[in-house]
Coordinates of C-alpha atoms in Angstrom, one line a residue:
X1207 CA 0.0 0.0 0.0
X1208 CA 2.8 2.4 0.8
X1209 CA 4.5 1.7 -2.5
X1210 CA 1.3 2.3 -4.4
X1211 CA 0.5 5.5 -2.6
X1212 CA 4.0 6.8 -3.1
X1213 CA 4.1 5.8 -6.8
X1214 CA 3.7 8.2 -9.8
X1215 CA 0.1 9.1 -10.5
X1216 CA -1.5 9.0 -13.9
X1217 CA -3.4 6.8 -16.4
X1218 CA -0.2 5.9 -18.2
X1219 CA 0.6 3.4 -15.4
X1220 CA -1.3 0.1 -15.4
X1221 CA -2.2 -2.0 -12.4
X1222 CA -2.9 -5.4 -13.8
X1223 CA -4.3 -8.2 -11.7
X1224 CA -4.7 -12.0 -12.1
X1225 CA -8.1 -13.2 -10.8
X1226 CA -8.0 -16.6 -9.2
X1227 CA -5.7 -16.7 -6.1
X1228 CA -5.0 -13.0 -6.4
X1229 CA -8.2 -11.1 -6.2
X1230 CA -10.1 -14.0 -4.8
X1231 CA -9.1 -16.9 -2.6
X1232 CA -9.0 -20.2 -4.4
X1233 CA -10.4 -20.9 -7.9
X1234 CA -13.6 -19.7 -9.4
X1235 CA -13.7 -22.8 -11.6
X1236 CA -13.8 -25.0 -8.6
X1237 CA -16.8 -22.9 -7.2
X1238 CA -18.4 -23.2 -10.6
X1239 CA -18.2 -27.0 -10.7
X1240 CA -19.4 -27.3 -7.1
X1241 CA -22.4 -25.1 -7.8
X1242 CA -23.3 -27.1 -11.0
X1243 CA -22.9 -30.4 -9.0
X1244 CA -25.2 -29.1 -6.2
X1245 CA -27.8 -28.1 -8.8
X1246 CA -27.5 -31.6 -10.3
X1247 CA -26.7 -30.0 -13.7
X1248 CA -23.9 -32.5 -14.3
X1249 CA -24.4 -36.1 -15.5
X1250 CA -22.4 -39.0 -14.1
X1251 CA -20.5 -39.1 -17.4
X1252 CA -19.7 -35.4 -17.2
X1253 CA -18.5 -35.7 -13.6
X1254 CA -16.2 -38.7 -14.5
X1255 CA -14.8 -36.9 -17.6
X1256 CA -14.3 -33.7 -15.7
X1257 CA -12.4 -35.5 -13.0
X1258 CA -10.2 -37.3 -15.5
X1259 CA -9.4 -34.1 -17.4
X1260 CA -8.5 -32.2 -14.1
X1261 CA -6.3 -35.1 -13.0
X1262 CA -4.5 -35.2 -16.4
X1263 CA -3.9 -31.4 -16.1
X1264 CA -2.6 -31.8 -12.5
X1265 CA -0.2 -34.5 -13.7
X1266 CA 1.1 -32.4 -16.6
X1267 CA -0.3 -34.7 -19.2
X1268 CA -2.4 -32.0 -20.8
X1269 CA -1.8 -28.2 -20.8
X1270 CA -4.2 -25.4 -20.0
X1271 CA -5.4 -25.3 -23.7
X1272 CA -6.4 -29.0 -23.4
X1273 CA -8.3 -28.2 -20.1
X1274 CA -10.2 -25.3 -21.7
X1275 CA -10.9 -27.4 -24.8
X1276 CA -12.5 -30.1 -22.6
X1277 CA -14.5 -27.6 -20.7
X1278 CA -15.8 -26.0 -23.8
X1279 CA -17.2 -29.3 -25.0
X1280 CA -19.5 -29.4 -22.0
X1281 CA -20.8 -26.0 -23.0
X1282 CA -21.9 -27.0 -26.5
X1283 CA -25.5 -26.0 -27.2
X1284 CA -25.9 -23.9 -23.9
X1285 CA -27.4 -20.5 -24.3
X1286 CA -24.9 -17.8 -23.3
X1287 CA -27.6 -15.7 -21.7
X1288 CA -28.3 -18.5 -19.2
X1289 CA -24.6 -18.8 -18.4
X1290 CA -24.3 -15.1 -17.7
X1291 CA -27.1 -15.4 -15.2
X1292 CA -25.3 -18.5 -13.7
X1293 CA -22.2 -16.3 -13.3
X1294 CA -24.2 -13.7 -11.4
X1295 CA -25.6 -16.4 -9.0
X1296 CA -22.1 -17.9 -8.6
X1297 CA -20.8 -14.5 -7.6
X1298 CA -23.6 -14.0 -5.0
X1299 CA -23.3 -17.5 -3.5
X1300 CA -19.6 -18.2 -3.6
X1301 CA -17.3 -15.6 -5.2
X1302 CA -18.1 -12.4 -3.4
X1303 CA -17.1 -13.7 0.0
X1304 CA -13.8 -14.9 -1.4
X1305 CA -12.5 -11.4 -2.4
X1306 CA -9.4 -10.6 -0.4
X1307 CA -10.0 -7.3 1.5
X1308 CA -6.3 -6.6 1.2
X1309 CA -6.4 -6.9 -2.6
X1310 CA -9.6 -4.7 -2.7
X1311 CA -7.6 -2.0 -0.7
X1312 CA -4.7 -2.3 -3.2
X1313 CA -7.0 -1.9 -6.2
X1314 CA -8.7 1.2 -4.5
X1315 CA -5.2 2.7 -3.9
X1316 CA -4.3 2.3 -7.6
X1317 CA -7.6 3.8 -8.6
X1318 CA -7.0 6.8 -6.3
X1319 CA -3.7 7.4 -8.0
X1320 CA -5.4 7.4 -11.4
X1321 CA -3.8 4.2 -12.6
X1322 CA -5.5 2.1 -15.3
X1323 CA -6.7 -1.0 -13.3
X1324 CA -7.4 -4.2 -15.4
X1325 CA -7.9 -7.9 -14.9
X1326 CA -5.9 -10.2 -17.1
X1327 CA -7.0 -13.8 -16.4
X1328 CA -7.2 -17.3 -17.9
X1329 CA -10.7 -17.6 -16.5
X1330 CA -13.8 -16.6 -18.5
X1331 CA -15.8 -13.4 -18.4
X1332 CA -18.7 -15.2 -16.7
X1333 CA -16.4 -16.0 -13.6
X1334 CA -14.9 -12.5 -13.6
X1335 CA -17.3 -9.8 -14.6
X1336 CA -19.5 -9.6 -11.5
X1337 CA -16.4 -9.2 -9.3
X1338 CA -14.9 -6.6 -11.7
X1339 CA -18.1 -4.6 -11.5
X1340 CA -18.0 -4.6 -7.7
X1341 CA -14.4 -3.5 -7.7
X1342 CA -15.0 -0.8 -10.3
X1343 CA -12.8 -2.4 -13.0
X1344 CA -14.0 -2.0 -16.5
X1345 CA -11.1 -3.5 -18.4
X1346 CA -11.0 -7.3 -18.6
X1347 CA -8.9 -9.6 -20.7
X1348 CA -9.7 -13.2 -20.4
X1349 CA -10.1 -16.6 -22.1
X1350 CA -13.2 -17.1 -24.2
X1351 CA -15.6 -19.7 -25.6
X1352 CA -16.8 -19.5 -29.2
X1353 CA -20.4 -18.4 -29.6
X1354 CA -22.7 -18.5 -32.6
X1355 CA -26.2 -17.0 -32.5
X1356 CA -26.0 -16.6 -28.7
X1357 CA -25.1 -20.3 -28.2
X1358 CA -21.8 -21.9 -27.3
X1359 CA -20.3 -24.0 -30.1
X1360 CA -18.2 -26.2 -27.9
X1361 CA -14.9 -24.6 -29.2
X1362 CA -12.6 -22.1 -27.6
X1363 CA -11.2 -18.8 -29.0
X1364 CA -7.4 -18.8 -29.6
X1365 CA -5.1 -17.6 -28.4
X1366 CA -6.1 -18.2 -24.8
X1367 CA -5.3 -15.6 -22.2
X1368 CA -2.6 -17.8 -20.6
X1369 CA 1.1 -17.6 -20.5
X1370 CA 2.3 -15.6 -23.5
X1371 CA -1.4 -14.9 -24.2
X1372 CA -1.4 -12.6 -21.1
X1373 CA 1.5 -10.6 -22.5
X1374 CA -0.4 -10.1 -25.8
X1375 CA -3.4 -9.0 -23.7
X1376 CA -1.4 -6.5 -21.7
X1377 CA 0.2 -5.1 -24.9
X1378 CA -3.2 -4.6 -26.4
X1379 CA -4.2 -2.6 -23.4
X1380 CA -1.0 -0.6 -23.6
X1381 CA -1.6 0.2 -27.3
X1382 CA -5.3 1.1 -26.6
X1383 CA -4.7 3.4 -23.6
X1384 CA -1.0 4.5 -24.1
X1385 CA 0.2 2.6 -21.1
X1386 CA 3.9 2.3 -20.1
X1387 CA 4.3 -1.3 -19.1
X1388 CA 7.8 -0.7 -17.9
X1389 CA 6.4 1.4 -15.1
X1390 CA 3.3 -0.8 -14.5
X1391 CA 2.4 -3.4 -11.9
X1392 CA 1.2 -7.0 -12.3
X1393 CA -0.1 -8.9 -9.4
X1394 CA -0.3 -12.7 -9.5
X1395 CA -0.2 -15.9 -7.5
X1396 CA 1.2 -18.3 -10.0
X1397 CA 4.5 -19.1 -11.9
X1398 CA 2.2 -19.7 -14.9
X1399 CA 2.2 -15.9 -15.3
X1400 CA 6.0 -15.6 -15.3
X1401 CA 6.0 -14.1 -18.9
X1402 CA 3.8 -11.1 -17.9
X1403 CA 5.6 -10.8 -14.5
X1404 CA 8.8 -10.4 -16.4
X1405 CA 7.3 -8.0 -19.0
X1406 CA 6.1 -5.3 -16.5
X1407 CA 8.4 -3.1 -14.5
X1408 CA 6.9 -3.9 -11.2
X1409 CA 6.0 -7.6 -10.8
X1410 CA 4.2 -8.2 -7.5
X1411 CA 3.5 -11.8 -6.4
X1412 CA 0.5 -12.1 -4.1
X1413 CA -0.1 -15.3 -2.3
X1414 CA 2.4 -17.0 -4.6
X1415 CA 2.7 -20.8 -5.1
X1416 CA 6.0 -22.4 -4.1
X1417 CA 7.6 -22.1 -7.5
X1418 CA 6.7 -18.4 -7.9
X1419 CA 7.9 -17.8 -4.3
X1420 CA 11.3 -19.3 -5.2
X1421 CA 11.5 -17.1 -8.3
X1422 CA 10.5 -14.0 -6.4
X1423 CA 13.2 -14.7 -3.8
X1424 CA 15.9 -15.1 -6.4
X1425 CA 14.9 -11.9 -8.1
X1426 CA 14.1 -9.9 -5.0
X1427 CA 10.5 -9.3 -6.0
X1428 CA 8.4 -8.2 -3.0
X1429 CA 6.0 -10.8 -1.8
X1430 CA 2.7 -10.5 0.1
X1431 CA 0.6 -13.3 1.5
X1432 CA -2.9 -12.9 2.8
X1433 CA -4.7 -15.1 5.3
X1434 CA -8.0 -13.2 5.6
X1435 CA -9.7 -15.6 3.2
X1436 CA -9.3 -19.3 2.3
X1437 CA -9.4 -22.3 4.4
X1438 CA -10.0 -21.3 8.1
X1439 CA -7.9 -22.8 10.9
X1440 CA -9.4 -24.7 13.8
X1441 CA -8.7 -21.6 15.9
X1442 CA -11.0 -19.6 13.6
X1443 CA -13.7 -22.1 14.0
X1444 CA -13.3 -22.2 17.8
X1445 CA -13.4 -18.4 18.0
X1446 CA -16.6 -18.3 15.9
X1447 CA -18.4 -21.0 17.9
X1448 CA -17.5 -19.4 21.2
X1449 CA -18.5 -15.9 20.0
X1450 CA -21.8 -17.2 18.7
X1451 CA -22.5 -19.2 21.8
X1452 CA -21.6 -16.4 24.1
X1453 CA -24.9 -14.7 23.4
X1454 CA -26.6 -17.5 25.4
X1455 CA -24.0 -17.3 28.1
X1456 CA -24.3 -13.6 28.4
X1457 CA -28.0 -13.6 28.8
X1458 CA -27.6 -16.5 31.3
X1459 CA -25.2 -14.4 33.3
X1460 CA -27.9 -11.7 33.5
X1461 CA -30.6 -13.9 35.0
X1462 CA -29.5 -13.5 38.6
X1463 CA -29.8 -9.7 38.2
X1464 CA -33.3 -10.2 36.9
X1465 CA -34.2 -12.6 39.6
X1466 CA -32.8 -10.5 42.5
X1467 CA -33.7 -7.0 41.3
X1468 CA -36.8 -7.8 39.2
X1469 CA -35.3 -5.4 36.6
X1470 CA -35.4 -7.0 33.2
X1471 CA -33.9 -3.8 31.8
X1472 CA -30.8 -3.9 34.0
X1473 CA -30.4 -7.6 33.3
X1474 CA -30.5 -7.1 29.6
X1475 CA -28.1 -4.1 29.7
X1476 CA -25.6 -6.2 31.6
X1477 CA -26.0 -9.1 29.2
X1478 CA -25.7 -6.9 26.1
X1479 CA -22.5 -5.2 27.2
X1480 CA -21.0 -8.6 28.3
X1481 CA -21.8 -10.2 24.9
X1482 CA -20.2 -7.3 23.0
X1483 CA -17.1 -7.4 25.1
X1484 CA -16.7 -11.1 25.1
X1485 CA -17.6 -11.8 21.5
X1486 CA -15.2 -9.1 20.0
X1487 CA -12.4 -10.2 22.4
X1488 CA -12.7 -13.9 21.6
X1489 CA -12.8 -13.3 17.8
X1490 CA -9.9 -10.9 17.9
X1491 CA -11.9 -8.0 16.6
X1492 CA -10.6 -4.6 17.7
X1493 CA -12.6 -1.4 17.1
X1494 CA -11.2 2.0 16.0
X1495 CA -14.1 4.3 16.8
X1496 CA -14.2 7.9 15.6
X1497 CA -16.4 10.5 17.4
X1498 CA -17.7 8.0 20.0
X1499 CA -19.2 10.8 22.0
X1500 CA -22.1 10.9 19.5
X1501 CA -23.2 7.4 20.8
X1502 CA -24.3 9.1 24.0
X1503 CA -25.1 12.7 23.3
X1504 CA -28.7 12.4 22.1
X1505 CA -30.3 9.3 23.6
X1506 CA -33.0 8.0 23.2
X1507 CA -32.6 8.0 19.4
X1508 CA -32.7 5.7 16.4
X1509 CA -29.3 4.3 15.6
X1510 CA -28.9 3.4 12.0
X1511 CA -26.0 1.4 10.6
X1512 CA -24.7 -0.1 7.3
X1513 CA -25.1 -3.9 7.6
X1514 CA -22.1 -5.7 6.2
X1515 CA -21.5 -8.7 8.3
X1516 CA -22.9 -11.0 11.1
X1517 CA -20.1 -9.4 13.2
X1518 CA -22.2 -6.2 13.2
X1519 CA -24.3 -7.6 16.0
X1520 CA -21.4 -7.9 18.5
X1521 CA -19.9 -4.6 17.2
X1522 CA -23.1 -2.7 18.0
X1523 CA -23.5 -4.5 21.3
X1524 CA -20.0 -3.3 22.3
X1525 CA -20.7 0.2 21.1
X1526 CA -24.3 0.9 22.3
X1527 CA -24.2 -1.3 25.4
X1528 CA -27.4 -0.4 27.2
X1529 CA -31.0 0.6 26.8
X1530 CA -31.1 -0.8 23.3
X1531 CA -33.8 -2.4 21.2
X1532 CA -33.6 -3.6 17.6
X1533 CA -35.5 -4.9 14.6
X1534 CA -34.9 -8.3 13.0
X1535 CA -36.3 -10.4 10.2
X1536 CA -39.1 -12.7 11.4
X1537 CA -37.2 -15.9 10.4
X1538 CA -34.8 -15.3 13.3
X1539 CA -37.7 -15.6 15.8
X1540 CA -38.1 -19.3 14.9
X1541 CA -34.5 -20.1 15.6
X1542 CA -34.5 -22.1 18.9
X1543 CA -33.0 -20.2 21.9
X1544 CA -31.6 -17.4 19.8
X1545 CA -35.0 -16.1 18.8
X1546 CA -36.3 -16.1 22.3
X1547 CA -33.2 -14.5 23.7
X1548 CA -33.4 -11.7 21.1
X1549 CA -37.1 -11.2 21.8
X1550 CA -36.4 -11.0 25.6
X1551 CA -33.6 -8.5 24.8
X1552 CA -36.1 -6.1 23.0
X1553 CA -35.9 -7.1 19.3
X1554 CA -39.0 -6.7 17.3
X1555 CA -39.3 -9.2 14.4
X1556 CA -40.9 -8.0 11.1
X1557 CA -41.9 -9.6 7.8
X1558 CA -39.9 -7.7 5.2
X1559 CA -42.2 -8.8 2.4
X1560 CA -45.2 -7.2 4.1
X1561 CA -44.6 -3.5 4.4
X1562 CA -47.9 -2.7 6.3
X1563 CA -47.4 -5.6 8.7
X1564 CA -43.8 -4.4 9.4
X1565 CA -45.0 -0.9 10.2
X1566 CA -47.7 -2.2 12.6
X1567 CA -45.2 -4.5 14.3
X1568 CA -42.8 -1.6 14.9
X1569 CA -45.5 0.4 16.8
X1570 CA -44.3 -1.0 20.2
X1571 CA -40.8 0.6 19.4
X1572 CA -42.3 4.0 19.5
X1573 CA -43.5 3.3 23.0
X1574 CA -40.1 1.8 23.9
X1575 CA -38.5 5.1 22.8
X1576 CA -41.0 7.5 24.3
X1577 CA -42.0 5.7 27.5
X1578 CA -38.9 3.6 28.4
X1579 CA -36.2 5.8 27.0
X1580 CA -34.8 3.1 24.9
X1581 CA -32.8 3.6 21.6
X1582 CA -33.6 1.5 18.6
X1583 CA -30.9 0.1 16.3
X1584 CA -31.9 -0.5 12.6
X1585 CA -30.1 -1.4 9.4
X1586 CA -31.9 0.6 6.7
X1587 CA -30.5 -1.5 3.9
X1588 CA -32.7 -4.3 5.3
X1589 CA -30.1 -7.1 5.0
X1590 CA -26.4 -7.6 4.8
X1591 CA -24.7 -6.3 1.7
X1592 CA -22.5 -8.7 -0.4
X1593 CA -19.7 -6.1 -0.5
X1594 CA -18.7 -3.0 1.4
X1595 CA -20.7 -0.9 -1.1
X1596 CA -23.8 0.7 0.4
X1597 CA -27.2 -0.6 -0.7
X1598 CA -30.4 1.5 -1.1
X1599 CA -32.1 2.5 2.1
X1600 CA -35.6 1.5 3.2
X1601 CA -37.6 4.1 5.1
X1602 CA -38.7 2.3 8.2
X1603 CA -36.1 3.7 10.5
X1604 CA -36.8 7.2 9.3
X1605 CA -40.6 6.8 9.9
X1606 CA -39.9 5.5 13.3
X1607 CA -37.6 8.4 14.2
X1608 CA -40.3 10.9 13.0
X1609 CA -43.1 9.2 14.9
X1610 CA -41.1 9.0 18.1
X1611 CA -39.8 12.5 17.8
X1612 CA -36.1 11.5 18.3
X1613 CA -32.9 12.1 16.2
X1614 CA -31.2 9.6 14.0
X1615 CA -27.6 8.8 14.9
X1616 CA -25.7 7.2 11.9
X1617 CA -23.1 4.5 12.7
X1618 CA -20.8 4.0 9.7
X1619 CA -19.0 0.6 9.8
X1620 CA -16.2 0.7 7.3
X1621 CA -14.9 -2.9 7.0
X1622 CA -16.8 -5.5 9.0
X1623 CA -16.6 -7.7 5.9
X1624 CA -12.9 -8.3 6.9
X1625 CA -14.3 -10.2 9.9
X1626 CA -16.9 -12.3 8.1
X1627 CA -18.5 -11.4 4.7
X1628 CA -22.0 -12.4 3.8
X1629 CA -22.5 -16.2 3.5
X1630 CA -19.3 -16.8 5.5
X1631 CA -19.7 -18.8 8.8
X1632 CA -16.2 -18.2 10.2
X1633 CA -15.2 -14.9 11.8
X1634 CA -11.6 -13.9 11.6
X1635 CA -9.5 -11.3 13.6
X1636 CA -9.6 -7.8 12.2
X1637 CA -9.4 -4.1 13.1
X1638 CA -12.8 -2.6 12.2
X1639 CA -13.1 1.1 11.7
X1640 CA -16.3 2.8 12.9
X1641 CA -17.4 6.4 12.5
X1642 CA -20.2 7.7 14.5
X1643 CA -21.8 10.7 12.8
X1644 CA -23.4 13.6 14.6
X1645 CA -27.2 13.2 15.5
X1646 CA -29.6 14.2 12.7
X1647 CA -32.5 16.3 13.9
X1648 CA -35.9 14.9 12.6
X1649 CA -38.2 17.4 14.4
X1650 CA -38.9 19.3 11.1
X1651 CA -39.2 16.3 8.8
X1652 CA -42.5 15.4 7.2
X1653 CA -43.7 12.5 4.9
X1654 CA -43.7 14.8 1.8
X1655 CA -39.9 15.5 2.1
X1656 CA -38.9 12.1 3.5
X1657 CA -37.2 10.9 0.4
X1658 CA -34.9 13.9 0.4
X1659 CA -34.0 13.3 4.1
X1660 CA -33.3 9.7 3.4
X1661 CA -31.0 10.6 0.5
X1662 CA -29.2 13.2 2.6
X1663 CA -28.6 10.7 5.4
X1664 CA -27.5 8.0 3.0
X1665 CA -25.1 10.5 1.3
X1666 CA -23.5 11.0 4.8
X1667 CA -22.7 7.3 4.8
X1668 CA -21.4 7.3 1.2
X1669 CA -19.2 10.3 2.0
X1670 CA -17.8 8.7 5.0
X1671 CA -17.2 5.4 3.2
X1672 CA -15.5 7.2 0.3
X1673 CA -18.2 6.1 -2.1
X1674 CA -20.0 8.1 -4.8
X1675 CA -22.9 10.1 -3.5
X1676 CA -26.4 10.0 -5.0
X1677 CA -27.7 13.1 -6.8
X1678 CA -31.1 14.6 -6.1
X1679 CA -32.4 13.1 -9.3
X1680 CA -31.7 9.5 -8.2
X1681 CA -34.1 7.7 -5.9
X1682 CA -32.3 6.1 -3.1
X1683 CA -35.0 5.0 -0.8
X1684 CA -37.4 2.2 -1.4
X1685 CA -39.9 0.1 0.6
X1686 CA -39.3 -2.8 -1.8
X1687 CA -36.1 -5.0 -1.9
X1688 CA -33.2 -3.5 -3.7
X1689 CA -33.2 -3.8 -7.5
X1690 CA -29.5 -4.6 -7.6
X1691 CA -30.2 -8.2 -8.7
X1692 CA -31.7 -6.9 -11.9
X1693 CA -28.8 -4.6 -12.7
X1694 CA -26.5 -7.0 -14.4
X1695 CA -28.9 -8.6 -16.8
X1696 CA -27.3 -9.7 -20.1
X1697 CA -28.1 -8.2 -23.4
X1698 CA -31.3 -9.3 -25.1
X1699 CA -31.3 -12.3 -27.3
X1700 CA -32.2 -10.1 -30.3
X1701 CA -29.1 -8.0 -29.7
X1702 CA -27.0 -11.1 -29.6
X1703 CA -28.4 -12.4 -32.8
X1704 CA -27.5 -9.2 -34.6
X1705 CA -23.9 -9.4 -33.4
X1706 CA -21.1 -11.1 -35.4
X1707 CA -21.3 -14.9 -35.3
X1708 CA -18.1 -15.5 -33.6
X1709 CA -17.5 -13.6 -30.4
X1710 CA -16.4 -14.4 -26.8
X1711 CA -19.1 -12.7 -24.9
X1712 CA -22.0 -10.3 -25.5
X1713 CA -21.5 -8.6 -22.2
X1714 CA -19.4 -5.6 -21.4
X1715 CA -16.6 -5.3 -20.6
X1716 CA -16.1 -7.2 -23.8
X1717 CA -13.5 -9.9 -24.3
X1718 CA -10.5 -9.2 -26.4
X1719 CA -12.2 -8.7 -29.8
X1720 CA -12.9 -12.4 -30.3
X1721 CA -9.4 -13.5 -29.3
X1722 CA -8.3 -13.7 -25.7
X1723 CA -11.0 -11.5 -24.1

């Protein structure tokens, strides 16, 4: 990071990244095969043949070209549009949580310097594009399957983006954008990329395999190895299990207070603080909190936070500590023990699919604020985001603050995904940055101007996170689920049929003009 931030700025410098093992942990092809197997979309013959081809490749009996040729045969007759959608689902279920937060930070640092960031990978556009979109990368060079009339033919486009093919891809980028490869960076985990590592001026092995590590040592190339993703250790599992189970233990520890003082409120306050302290300590999560004073200056209030991780629960418990209520999805209520504990602790469960029912269910929260002096904690995104990027806000928390006549206090969590991204069970040690913004007065708000207020508050989050703010012309609040899932739809079939017969992908960023992609 220091090297990137100290480097020369400008778009003439490229930051090129391999994909598998460099941007994400592991191999996207493995995730793809696992997903197809789980969907039962592979016949017994295909499974056997795939295993044989992979074994031959591992033993050096066939090269990467042979591996891709065999894979292309399985694609014959498949509509490309369906595979684009499969790639989107693969990203949501498997790939998003594999992105190294350290690599994300390096990419963002290069983008801040104005460098041309691109992915050059032997994987296909369907494995890469959703991740590239998340990372703000528009230039992709990759391997491609042949397509005619929107259907895979069972052939590959040569040359593949592998070995010397990656050098050709980088030189195409250099010619297109006027890049100086002698001043440029290339990040990779494999000695298969040695040609491009030697071609650029700044080769940077990330998570290198043994052979590349040896080459890097000989040539004094700087090496970085990340442990934030990949196979967890038994210690990681132990930390996670203890942290999750500590919620039960913390509330059990509060029972004597309830029994002897008859004060459920004091018992819950004790248990909440104990859970936050224990769970963050056992998982190795440290908090760097900016402007912590705002947590206490305007209670009771409605705390709103950006929901990135299941670790948010313990983070908020450690921050807010007492006189706290919350809102959760109704499915949690049916979880044995956990549902009852959360209900006892002041959580109201709502049906996200039923807006009117959700509003009615939240009525007791107004009483909790006005009569009991409790503060309510709500995630206006409605659910955890796949990435650190902020999702659209729902308006329930804002209605609640207006009805109760209390301010909103925004809690901006910068990087809880470092602890545990969505769909990841294991929590890992990390330092999480939190910024508590000043209380937002809601006393002069009304329903007619609510969308403007929601946008303004959301822009506070976006500014603090360093993300692009929404303009007044854009709608950022919705009572329906976010439309993000519809954002990456492939081009219409009619558009594909009008395209040249042989091409690698109809999506943008486009593959390398029918060659390597």
